[in-house]
PDB file of C-alpha atoms in Angstrom:
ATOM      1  CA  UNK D   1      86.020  10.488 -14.842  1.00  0.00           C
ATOM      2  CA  UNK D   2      87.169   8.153 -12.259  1.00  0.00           C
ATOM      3  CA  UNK D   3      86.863  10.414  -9.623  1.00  0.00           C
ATOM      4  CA  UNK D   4      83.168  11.597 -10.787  1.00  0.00           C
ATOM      5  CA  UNK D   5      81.826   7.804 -10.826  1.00  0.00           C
ATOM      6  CA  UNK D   6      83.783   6.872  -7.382  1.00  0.00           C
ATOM      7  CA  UNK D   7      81.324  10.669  -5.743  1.00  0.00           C
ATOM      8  CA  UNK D   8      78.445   9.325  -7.189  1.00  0.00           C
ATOM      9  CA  UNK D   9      79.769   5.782  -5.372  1.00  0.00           C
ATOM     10  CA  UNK D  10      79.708   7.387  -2.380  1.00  0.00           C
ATOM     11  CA  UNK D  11      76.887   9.305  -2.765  1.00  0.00           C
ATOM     12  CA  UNK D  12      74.566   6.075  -3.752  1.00  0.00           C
ATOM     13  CA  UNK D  13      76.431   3.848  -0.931  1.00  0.00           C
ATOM     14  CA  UNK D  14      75.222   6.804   2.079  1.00  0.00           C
ATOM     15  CA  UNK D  15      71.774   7.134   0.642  1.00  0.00           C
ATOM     16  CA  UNK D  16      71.259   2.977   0.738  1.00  0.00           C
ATOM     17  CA  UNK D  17      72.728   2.590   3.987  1.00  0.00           C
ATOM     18  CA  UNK D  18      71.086   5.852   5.841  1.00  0.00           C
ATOM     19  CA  UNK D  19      68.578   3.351   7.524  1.00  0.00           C
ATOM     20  CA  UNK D  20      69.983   0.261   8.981  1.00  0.00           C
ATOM     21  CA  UNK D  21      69.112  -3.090   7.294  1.00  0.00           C
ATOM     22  CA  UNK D  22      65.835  -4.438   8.865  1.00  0.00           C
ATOM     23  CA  UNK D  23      66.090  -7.596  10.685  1.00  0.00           C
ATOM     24  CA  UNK D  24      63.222  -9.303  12.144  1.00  0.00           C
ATOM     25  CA  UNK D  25      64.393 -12.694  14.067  1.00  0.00           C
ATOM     26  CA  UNK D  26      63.668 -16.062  12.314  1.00  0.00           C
ATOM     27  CA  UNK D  27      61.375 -13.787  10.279  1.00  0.00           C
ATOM     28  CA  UNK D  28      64.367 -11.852   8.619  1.00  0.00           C
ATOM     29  CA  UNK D  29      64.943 -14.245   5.523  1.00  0.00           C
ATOM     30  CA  UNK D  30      61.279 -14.514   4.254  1.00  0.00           C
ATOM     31  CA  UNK D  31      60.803 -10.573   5.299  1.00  0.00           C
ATOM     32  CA  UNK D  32      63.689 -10.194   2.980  1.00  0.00           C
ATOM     33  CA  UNK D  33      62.371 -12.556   0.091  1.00  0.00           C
ATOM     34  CA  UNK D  34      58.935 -10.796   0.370  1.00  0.00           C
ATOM     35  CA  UNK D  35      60.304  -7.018   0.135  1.00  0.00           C
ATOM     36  CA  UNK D  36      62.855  -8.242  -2.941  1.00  0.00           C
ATOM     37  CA  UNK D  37      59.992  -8.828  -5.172  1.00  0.00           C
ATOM     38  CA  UNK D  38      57.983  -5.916  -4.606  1.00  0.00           C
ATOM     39  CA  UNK D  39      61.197  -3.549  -4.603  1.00  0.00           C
ATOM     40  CA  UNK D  40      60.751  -3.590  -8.202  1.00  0.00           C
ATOM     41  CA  UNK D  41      58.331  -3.871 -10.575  1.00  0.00           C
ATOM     42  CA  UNK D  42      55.744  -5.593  -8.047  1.00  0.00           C
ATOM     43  CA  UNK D  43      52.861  -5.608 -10.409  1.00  0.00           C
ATOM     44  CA  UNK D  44      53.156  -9.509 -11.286  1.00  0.00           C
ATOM     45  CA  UNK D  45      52.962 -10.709  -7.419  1.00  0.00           C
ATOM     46  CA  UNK D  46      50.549  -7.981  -6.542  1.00  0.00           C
ATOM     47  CA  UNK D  47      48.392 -10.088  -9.317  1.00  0.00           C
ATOM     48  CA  UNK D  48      49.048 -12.768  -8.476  1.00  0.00           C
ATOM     49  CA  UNK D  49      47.755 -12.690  -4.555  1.00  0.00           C
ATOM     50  CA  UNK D  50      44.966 -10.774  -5.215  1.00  0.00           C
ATOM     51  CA  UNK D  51      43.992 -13.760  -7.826  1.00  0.00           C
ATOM     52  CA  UNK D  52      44.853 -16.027  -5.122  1.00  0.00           C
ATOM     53  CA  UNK D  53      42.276 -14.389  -2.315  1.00  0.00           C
ATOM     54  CA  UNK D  54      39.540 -13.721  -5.000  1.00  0.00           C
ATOM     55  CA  UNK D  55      39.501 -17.012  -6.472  1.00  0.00           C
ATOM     56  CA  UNK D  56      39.668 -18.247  -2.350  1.00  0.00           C
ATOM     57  CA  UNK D  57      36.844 -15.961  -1.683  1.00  0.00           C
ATOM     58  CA  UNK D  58      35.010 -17.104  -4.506  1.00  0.00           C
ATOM     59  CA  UNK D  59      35.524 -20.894  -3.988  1.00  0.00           C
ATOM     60  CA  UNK D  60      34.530 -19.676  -0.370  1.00  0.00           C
ATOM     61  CA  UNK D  61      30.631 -17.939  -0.688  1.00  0.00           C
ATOM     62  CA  UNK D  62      30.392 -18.092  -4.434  1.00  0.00           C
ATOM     63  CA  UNK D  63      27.991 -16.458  -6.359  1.00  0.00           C
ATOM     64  CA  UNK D  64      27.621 -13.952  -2.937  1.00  0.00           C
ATOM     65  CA  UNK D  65      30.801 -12.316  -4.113  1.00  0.00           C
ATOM     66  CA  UNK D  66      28.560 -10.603  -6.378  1.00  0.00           C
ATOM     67  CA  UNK D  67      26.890  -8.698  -3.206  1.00  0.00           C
ATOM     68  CA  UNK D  68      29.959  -7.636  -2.554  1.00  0.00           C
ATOM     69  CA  UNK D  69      30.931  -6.150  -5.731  1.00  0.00           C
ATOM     70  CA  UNK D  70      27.325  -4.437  -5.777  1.00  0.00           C
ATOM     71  CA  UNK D  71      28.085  -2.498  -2.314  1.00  0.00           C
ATOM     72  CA  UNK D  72      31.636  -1.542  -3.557  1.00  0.00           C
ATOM     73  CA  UNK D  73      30.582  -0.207  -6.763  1.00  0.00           C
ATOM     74  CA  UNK D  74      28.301   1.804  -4.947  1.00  0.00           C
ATOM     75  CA  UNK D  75      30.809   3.103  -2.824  1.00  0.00           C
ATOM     76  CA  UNK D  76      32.635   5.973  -4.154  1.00  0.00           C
TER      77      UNK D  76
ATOM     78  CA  UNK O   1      63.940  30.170  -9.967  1.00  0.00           C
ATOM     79  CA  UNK O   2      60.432  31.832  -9.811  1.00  0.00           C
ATOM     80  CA  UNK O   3      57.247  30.549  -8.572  1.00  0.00           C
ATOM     81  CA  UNK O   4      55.981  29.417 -12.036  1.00  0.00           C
ATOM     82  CA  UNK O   5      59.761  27.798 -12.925  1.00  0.00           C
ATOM     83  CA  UNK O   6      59.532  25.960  -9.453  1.00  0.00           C
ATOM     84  CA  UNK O   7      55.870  24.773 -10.268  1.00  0.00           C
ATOM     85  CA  UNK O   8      57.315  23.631 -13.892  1.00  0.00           C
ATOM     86  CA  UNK O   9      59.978  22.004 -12.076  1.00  0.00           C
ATOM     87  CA  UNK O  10      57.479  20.255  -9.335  1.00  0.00           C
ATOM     88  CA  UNK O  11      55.523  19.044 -12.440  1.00  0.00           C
ATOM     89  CA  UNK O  12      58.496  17.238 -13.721  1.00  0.00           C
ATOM     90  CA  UNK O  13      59.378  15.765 -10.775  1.00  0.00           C
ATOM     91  CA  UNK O  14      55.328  14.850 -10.222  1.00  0.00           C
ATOM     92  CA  UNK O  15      55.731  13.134 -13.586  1.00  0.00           C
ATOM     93  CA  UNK O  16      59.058  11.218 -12.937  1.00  0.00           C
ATOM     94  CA  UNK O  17      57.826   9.869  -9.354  1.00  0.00           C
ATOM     95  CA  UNK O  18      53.869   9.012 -10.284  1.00  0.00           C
ATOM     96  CA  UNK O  19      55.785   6.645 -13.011  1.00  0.00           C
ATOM     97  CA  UNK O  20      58.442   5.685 -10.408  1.00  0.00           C
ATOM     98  CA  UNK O  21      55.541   4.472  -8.099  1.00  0.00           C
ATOM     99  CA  UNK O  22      54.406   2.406 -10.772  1.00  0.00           C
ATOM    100  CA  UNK O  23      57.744   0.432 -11.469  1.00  0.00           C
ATOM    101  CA  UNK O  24      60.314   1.227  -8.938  1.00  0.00           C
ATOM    102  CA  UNK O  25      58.128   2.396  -5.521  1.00  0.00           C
ATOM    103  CA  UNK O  26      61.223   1.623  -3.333  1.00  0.00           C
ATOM    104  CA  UNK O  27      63.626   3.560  -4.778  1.00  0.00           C
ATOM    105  CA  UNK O  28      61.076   6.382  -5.973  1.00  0.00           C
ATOM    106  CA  UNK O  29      60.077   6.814  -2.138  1.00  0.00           C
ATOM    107  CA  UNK O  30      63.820   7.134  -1.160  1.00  0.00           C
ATOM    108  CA  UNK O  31      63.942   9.720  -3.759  1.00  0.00           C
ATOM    109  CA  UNK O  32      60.664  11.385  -2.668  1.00  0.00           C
ATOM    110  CA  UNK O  33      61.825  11.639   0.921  1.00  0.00           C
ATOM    111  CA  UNK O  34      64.902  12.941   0.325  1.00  0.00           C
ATOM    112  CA  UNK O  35      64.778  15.564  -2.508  1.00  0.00           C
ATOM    113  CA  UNK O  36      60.600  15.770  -3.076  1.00  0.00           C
ATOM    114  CA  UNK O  37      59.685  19.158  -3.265  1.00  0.00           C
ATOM    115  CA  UNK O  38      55.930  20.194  -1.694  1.00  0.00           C
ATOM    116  CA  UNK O  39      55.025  21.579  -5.098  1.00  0.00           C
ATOM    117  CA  UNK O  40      54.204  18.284  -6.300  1.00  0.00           C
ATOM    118  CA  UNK O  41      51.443  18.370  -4.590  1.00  0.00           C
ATOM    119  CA  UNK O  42      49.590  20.931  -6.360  1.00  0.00           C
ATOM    120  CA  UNK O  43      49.729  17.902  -9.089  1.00  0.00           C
ATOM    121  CA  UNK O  44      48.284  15.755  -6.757  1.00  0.00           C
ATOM    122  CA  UNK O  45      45.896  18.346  -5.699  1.00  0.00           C
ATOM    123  CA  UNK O  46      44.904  18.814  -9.811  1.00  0.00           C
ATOM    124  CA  UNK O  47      44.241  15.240 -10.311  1.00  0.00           C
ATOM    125  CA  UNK O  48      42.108  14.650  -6.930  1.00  0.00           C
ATOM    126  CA  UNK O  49      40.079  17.701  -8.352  1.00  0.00           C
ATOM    127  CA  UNK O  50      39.878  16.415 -12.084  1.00  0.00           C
ATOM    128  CA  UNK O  51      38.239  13.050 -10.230  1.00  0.00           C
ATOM    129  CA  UNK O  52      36.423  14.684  -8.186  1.00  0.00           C
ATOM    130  CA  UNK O  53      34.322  17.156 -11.000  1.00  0.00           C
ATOM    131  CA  UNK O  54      33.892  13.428 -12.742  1.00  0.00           C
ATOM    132  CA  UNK O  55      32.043  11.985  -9.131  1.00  0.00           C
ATOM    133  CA  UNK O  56      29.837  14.689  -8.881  1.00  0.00           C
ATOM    134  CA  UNK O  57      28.493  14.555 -12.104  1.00  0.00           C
ATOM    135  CA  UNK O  58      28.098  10.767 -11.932  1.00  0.00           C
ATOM    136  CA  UNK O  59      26.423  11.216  -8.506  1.00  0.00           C
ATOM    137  CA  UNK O  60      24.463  14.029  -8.945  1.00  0.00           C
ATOM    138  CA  UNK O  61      23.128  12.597 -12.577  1.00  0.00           C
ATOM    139  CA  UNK O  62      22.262  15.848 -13.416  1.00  0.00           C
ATOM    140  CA  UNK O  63      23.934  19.460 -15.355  1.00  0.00           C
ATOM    141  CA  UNK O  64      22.666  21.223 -12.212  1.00  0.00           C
ATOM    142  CA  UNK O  65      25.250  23.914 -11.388  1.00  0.00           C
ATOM    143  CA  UNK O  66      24.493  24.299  -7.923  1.00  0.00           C
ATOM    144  CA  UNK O  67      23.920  21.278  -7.196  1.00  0.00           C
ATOM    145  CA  UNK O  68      27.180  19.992  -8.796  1.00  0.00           C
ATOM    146  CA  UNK O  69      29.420  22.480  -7.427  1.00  0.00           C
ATOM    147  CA  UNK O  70      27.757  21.521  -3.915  1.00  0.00           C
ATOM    148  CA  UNK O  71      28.918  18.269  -4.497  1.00  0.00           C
ATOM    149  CA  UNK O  72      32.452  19.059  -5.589  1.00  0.00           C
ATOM    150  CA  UNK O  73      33.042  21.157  -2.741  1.00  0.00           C
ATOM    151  CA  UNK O  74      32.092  18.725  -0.252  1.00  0.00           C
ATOM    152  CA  UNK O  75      34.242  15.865  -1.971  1.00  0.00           C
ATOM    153  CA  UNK O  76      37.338  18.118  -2.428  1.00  0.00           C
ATOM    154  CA  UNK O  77      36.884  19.830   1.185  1.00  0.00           C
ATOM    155  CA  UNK O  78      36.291  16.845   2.966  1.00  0.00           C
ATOM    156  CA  UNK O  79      39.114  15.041   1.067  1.00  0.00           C
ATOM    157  CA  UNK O  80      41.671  17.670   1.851  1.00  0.00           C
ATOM    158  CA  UNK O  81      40.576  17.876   5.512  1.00  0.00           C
ATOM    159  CA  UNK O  82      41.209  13.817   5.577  1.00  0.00           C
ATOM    160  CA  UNK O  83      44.469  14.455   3.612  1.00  0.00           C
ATOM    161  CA  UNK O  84      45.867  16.629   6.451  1.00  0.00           C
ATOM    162  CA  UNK O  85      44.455  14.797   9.500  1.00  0.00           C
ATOM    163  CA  UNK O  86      45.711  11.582   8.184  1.00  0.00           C
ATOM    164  CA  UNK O  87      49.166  12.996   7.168  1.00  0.00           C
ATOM    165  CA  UNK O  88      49.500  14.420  10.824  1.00  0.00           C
ATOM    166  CA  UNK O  89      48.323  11.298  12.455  1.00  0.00           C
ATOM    167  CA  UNK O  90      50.618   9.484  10.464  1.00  0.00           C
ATOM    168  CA  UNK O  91      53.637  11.700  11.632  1.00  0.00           C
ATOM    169  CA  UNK O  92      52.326  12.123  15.268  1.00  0.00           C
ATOM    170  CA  UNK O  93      52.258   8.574  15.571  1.00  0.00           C
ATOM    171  CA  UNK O  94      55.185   7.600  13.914  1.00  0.00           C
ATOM    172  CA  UNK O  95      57.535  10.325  16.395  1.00  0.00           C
ATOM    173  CA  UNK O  96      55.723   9.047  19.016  1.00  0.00           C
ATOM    174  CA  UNK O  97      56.346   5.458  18.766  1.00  0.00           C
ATOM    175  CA  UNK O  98      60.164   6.498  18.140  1.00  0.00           C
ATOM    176  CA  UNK O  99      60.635   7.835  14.285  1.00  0.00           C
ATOM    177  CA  UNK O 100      62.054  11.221  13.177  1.00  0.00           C
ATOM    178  CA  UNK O 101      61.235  12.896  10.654  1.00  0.00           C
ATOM    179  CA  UNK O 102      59.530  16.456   9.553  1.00  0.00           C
ATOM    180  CA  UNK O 103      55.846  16.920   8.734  1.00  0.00           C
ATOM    181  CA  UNK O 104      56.616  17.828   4.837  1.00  0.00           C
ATOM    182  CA  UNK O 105      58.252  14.917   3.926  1.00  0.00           C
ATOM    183  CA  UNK O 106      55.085  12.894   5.253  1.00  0.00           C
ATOM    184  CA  UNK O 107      52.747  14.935   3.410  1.00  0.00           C
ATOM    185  CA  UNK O 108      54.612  14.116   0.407  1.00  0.00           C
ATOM    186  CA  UNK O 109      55.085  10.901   0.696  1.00  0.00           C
ATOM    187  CA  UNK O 110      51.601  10.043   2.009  1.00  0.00           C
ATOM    188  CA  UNK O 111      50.081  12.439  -0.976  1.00  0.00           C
ATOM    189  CA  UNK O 112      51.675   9.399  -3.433  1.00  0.00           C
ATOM    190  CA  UNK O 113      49.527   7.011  -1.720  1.00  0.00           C
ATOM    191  CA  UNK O 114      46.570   9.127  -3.317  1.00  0.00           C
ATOM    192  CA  UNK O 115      47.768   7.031  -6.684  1.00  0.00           C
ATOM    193  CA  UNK O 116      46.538   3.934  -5.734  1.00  0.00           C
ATOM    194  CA  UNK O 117      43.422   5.669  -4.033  1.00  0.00           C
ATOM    195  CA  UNK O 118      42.265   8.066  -6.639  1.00  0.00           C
ATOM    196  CA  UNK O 119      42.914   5.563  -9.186  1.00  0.00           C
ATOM    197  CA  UNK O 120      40.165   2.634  -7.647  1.00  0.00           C
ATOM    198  CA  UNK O 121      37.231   5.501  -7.345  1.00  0.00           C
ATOM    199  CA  UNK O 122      38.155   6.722 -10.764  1.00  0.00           C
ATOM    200  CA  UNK O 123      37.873   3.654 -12.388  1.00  0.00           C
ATOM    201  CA  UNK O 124      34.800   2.281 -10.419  1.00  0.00           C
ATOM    202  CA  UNK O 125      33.354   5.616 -11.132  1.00  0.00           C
ATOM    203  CA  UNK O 126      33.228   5.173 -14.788  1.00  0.00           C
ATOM    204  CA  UNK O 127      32.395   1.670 -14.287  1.00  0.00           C
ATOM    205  CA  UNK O 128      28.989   2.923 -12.476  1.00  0.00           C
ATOM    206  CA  UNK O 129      28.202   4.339 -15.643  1.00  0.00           C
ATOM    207  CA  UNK O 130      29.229   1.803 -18.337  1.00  0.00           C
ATOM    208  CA  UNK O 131      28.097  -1.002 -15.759  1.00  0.00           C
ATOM    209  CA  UNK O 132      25.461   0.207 -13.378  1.00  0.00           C
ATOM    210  CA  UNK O 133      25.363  -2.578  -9.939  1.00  0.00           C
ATOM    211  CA  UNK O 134      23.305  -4.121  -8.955  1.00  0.00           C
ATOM    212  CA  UNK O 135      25.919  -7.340 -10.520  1.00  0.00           C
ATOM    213  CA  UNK O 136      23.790 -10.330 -11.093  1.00  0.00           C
ATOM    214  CA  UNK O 137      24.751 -13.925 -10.023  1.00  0.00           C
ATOM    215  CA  UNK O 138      24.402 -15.019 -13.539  1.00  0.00           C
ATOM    216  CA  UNK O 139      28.269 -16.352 -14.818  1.00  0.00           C
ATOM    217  CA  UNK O 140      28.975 -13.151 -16.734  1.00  0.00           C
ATOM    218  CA  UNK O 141      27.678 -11.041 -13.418  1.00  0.00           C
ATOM    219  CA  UNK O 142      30.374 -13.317 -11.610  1.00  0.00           C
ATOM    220  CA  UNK O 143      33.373 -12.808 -13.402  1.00  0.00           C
ATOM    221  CA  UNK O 144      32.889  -9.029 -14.170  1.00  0.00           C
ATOM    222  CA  UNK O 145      33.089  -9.442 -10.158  1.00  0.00           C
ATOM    223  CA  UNK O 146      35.674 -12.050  -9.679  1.00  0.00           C
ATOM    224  CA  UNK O 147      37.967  -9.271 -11.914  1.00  0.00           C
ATOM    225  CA  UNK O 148      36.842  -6.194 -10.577  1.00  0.00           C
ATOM    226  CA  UNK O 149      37.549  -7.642  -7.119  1.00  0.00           C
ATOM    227  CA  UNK O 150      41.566  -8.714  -8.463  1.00  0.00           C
ATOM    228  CA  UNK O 151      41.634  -5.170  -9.630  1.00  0.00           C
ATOM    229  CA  UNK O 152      40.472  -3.906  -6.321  1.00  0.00           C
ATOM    230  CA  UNK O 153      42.629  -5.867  -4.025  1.00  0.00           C
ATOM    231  CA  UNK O 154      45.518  -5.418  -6.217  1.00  0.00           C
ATOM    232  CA  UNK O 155      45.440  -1.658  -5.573  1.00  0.00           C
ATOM    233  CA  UNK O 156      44.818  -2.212  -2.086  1.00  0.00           C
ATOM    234  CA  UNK O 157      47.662  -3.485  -1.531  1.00  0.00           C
ATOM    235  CA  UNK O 158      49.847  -1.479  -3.666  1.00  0.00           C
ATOM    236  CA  UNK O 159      48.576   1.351  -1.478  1.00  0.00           C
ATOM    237  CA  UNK O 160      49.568  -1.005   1.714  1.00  0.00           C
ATOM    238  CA  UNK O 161      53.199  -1.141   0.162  1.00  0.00           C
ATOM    239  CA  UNK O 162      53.126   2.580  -0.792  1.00  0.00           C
ATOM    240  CA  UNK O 163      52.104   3.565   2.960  1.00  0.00           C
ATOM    241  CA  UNK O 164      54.796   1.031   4.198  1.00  0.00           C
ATOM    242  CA  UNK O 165      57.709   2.818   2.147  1.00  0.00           C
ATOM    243  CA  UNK O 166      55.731   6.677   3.658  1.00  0.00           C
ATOM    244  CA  UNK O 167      56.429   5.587   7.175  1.00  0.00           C
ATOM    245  CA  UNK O 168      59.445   3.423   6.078  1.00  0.00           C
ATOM    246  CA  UNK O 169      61.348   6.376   4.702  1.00  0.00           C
ATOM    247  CA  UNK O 170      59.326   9.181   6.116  1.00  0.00           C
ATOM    248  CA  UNK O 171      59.833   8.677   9.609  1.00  0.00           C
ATOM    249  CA  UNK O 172      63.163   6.161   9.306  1.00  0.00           C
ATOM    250  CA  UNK O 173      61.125   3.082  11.488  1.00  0.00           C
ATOM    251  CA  UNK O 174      62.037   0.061  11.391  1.00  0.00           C
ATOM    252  CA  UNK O 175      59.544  -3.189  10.543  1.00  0.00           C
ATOM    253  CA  UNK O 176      57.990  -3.676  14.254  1.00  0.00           C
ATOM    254  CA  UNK O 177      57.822  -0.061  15.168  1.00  0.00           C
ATOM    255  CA  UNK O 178      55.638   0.418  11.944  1.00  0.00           C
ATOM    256  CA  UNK O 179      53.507  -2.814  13.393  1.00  0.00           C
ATOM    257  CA  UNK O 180      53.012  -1.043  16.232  1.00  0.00           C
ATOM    258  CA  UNK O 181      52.417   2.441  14.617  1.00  0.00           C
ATOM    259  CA  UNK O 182      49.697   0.584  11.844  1.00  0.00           C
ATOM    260  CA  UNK O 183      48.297  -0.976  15.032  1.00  0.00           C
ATOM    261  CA  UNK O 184      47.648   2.544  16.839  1.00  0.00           C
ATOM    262  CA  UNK O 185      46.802   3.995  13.481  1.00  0.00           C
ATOM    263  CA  UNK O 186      43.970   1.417  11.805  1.00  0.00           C
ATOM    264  CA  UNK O 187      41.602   1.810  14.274  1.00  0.00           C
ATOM    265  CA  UNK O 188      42.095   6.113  14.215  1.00  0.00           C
ATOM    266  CA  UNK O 189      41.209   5.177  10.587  1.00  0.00           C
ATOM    267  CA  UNK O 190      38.404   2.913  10.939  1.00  0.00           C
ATOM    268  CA  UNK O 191      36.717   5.501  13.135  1.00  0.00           C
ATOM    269  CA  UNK O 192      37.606   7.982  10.928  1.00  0.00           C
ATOM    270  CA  UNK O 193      35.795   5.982   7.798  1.00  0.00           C
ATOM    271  CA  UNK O 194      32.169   4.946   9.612  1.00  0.00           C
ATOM    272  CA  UNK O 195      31.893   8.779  10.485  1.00  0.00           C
ATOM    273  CA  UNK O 196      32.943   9.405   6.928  1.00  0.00           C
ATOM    274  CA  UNK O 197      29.888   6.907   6.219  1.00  0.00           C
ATOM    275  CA  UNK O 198      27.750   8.018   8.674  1.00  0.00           C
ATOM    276  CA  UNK O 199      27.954  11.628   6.925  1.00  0.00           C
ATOM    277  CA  UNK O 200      27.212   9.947   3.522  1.00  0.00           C
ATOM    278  CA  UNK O 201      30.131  11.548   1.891  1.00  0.00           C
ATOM    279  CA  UNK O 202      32.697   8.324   1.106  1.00  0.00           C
ATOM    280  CA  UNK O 203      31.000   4.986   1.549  1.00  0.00           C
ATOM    281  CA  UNK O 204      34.721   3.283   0.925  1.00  0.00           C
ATOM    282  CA  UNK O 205      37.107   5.694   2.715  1.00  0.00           C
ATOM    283  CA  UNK O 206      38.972   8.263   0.662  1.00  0.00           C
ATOM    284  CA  UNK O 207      42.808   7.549   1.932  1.00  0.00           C
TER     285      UNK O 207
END
């Protein structure tokens, strides 16, 4: 029993660290916040930019958003 | 294990990843990478085709059977052409700017990507029908938009995150070398979508 969960130990510990941690400078720590939250279940934050940008867009050309939609509707 | 047991088995595996894409997209690409299997993307294949017989009869607007089929094989042709060319690109540009990694486990990781894809022109597809554009600038005109557009950049960039993990795990890069793959790669695709325009067969680029 031991030894079974200790293989699948090892096994899980060489599959996380086959790539080498990313580091990016000073931009390691936020690069690292970012990922975090969409490593799982990224759904909420995914929301919750888009919102940001639409409603930014919107408070940006206004009703002209509505062009937009038109041409992307009309795009598939 | 025969062909039809390894398809059955591919299925399962389709099922277990498309929902792993969903919740867990980091840990489902790790596990797509290393133990996908290419029959999953006969799945991927299945549901590409199932949107693609919806398209054509919402473009053609008509139970023509020529003129239907017509249109399904140019959406499914020129989709699978794009599939290839953009998996390859992907993997030629990724070895060249210093990943490793084989062609199959590219294709399989960029044919999850198709989620986020085939899942916008589905859903705008039906939404032609029940809501035919032009939108008006009227308020309820505006926030049918204002959501349509969350919904839209939403997917966009859970397909952004989905092609980061492909060349993340695909090709083993690191953050900057995928900067400076994206940055070789974006403009291949931007060509790549204005002569997909210019043909009049995707307006918004099928990738």
């Amino acid at each position: 029993m031991v030894d079974t969960t200790y293989k699948k130990f090892v096994r899980r510990w060489e599959e996380v660290m086959d790539l080498p941690p990313q580091t990016l400078g000073p931009f390691t720590k936020p690069y690292k916040k970012l990922t975090r939250r969409l490593k799982v279940m990224p759904w909420p934050w995914l929301v919750l930019v888009s919102i940001f940008i639409v409603v930014g867009l919107y408070v940006l050309v206004g009703s002209a958003i509505t062009f937009l939609v038109t041409l992307l509707q009309r795009g598939f | 294990m025969d062909s039809t047991g390894s398809l059955l088995v591919s299925g399962v595996w389709f099922l277990r990843n498309t929902i792993g894409v969903i919740i867990k997209p980091y840990a489902t690409y790790r596990r797509i990478v290393d133990h996908g299997r290419l029959g999953e993307l006969f799945y991927i294949g299945i549901l590409l085709a199932g949107y693609f017989a919806l398209a054509s009869l919402v473009k053609e607007a008509s139970f023509r059977p020529f003129l239907l089929t017509r249109q399904f094989v140019a959406l499914s042709t020129t989709a699978a052409v794009s599939f290839f060319l953009a998996s390859t690109t992907i993997w030629m540009v990724g070895t060249l700017v210093g990943g490793t990694g084989s062609w199959q486990r590219i294709t399989l990781a960029w044919g999850y990507t198709m989620m986020p894809t085939v899942m916008w022109f589905l859903v705008t597809s039906l939404l032609y029908v029940l809501l035919p554009p032009p939108r008006t600038t009227g308020m309820l005109g505006v926030a049918f938009s204002i959501v349509y557009l969350i919904f839209s950049v939403t997917l966009f960039f859970w397909k952004i995150v989905l092609s980061y993990l492909t060349l993340r795990f695909g090709l083993r890069l690191d953050a900057k070398k995928i900067a400076v793959a994206a940055a070789i790669m974006v403009p291949l695709f931007v060509v790549y979508s204005i002569a997909m325009y210019r043909l009049g067969v995707f307006r918004v680029p099928f990738l």
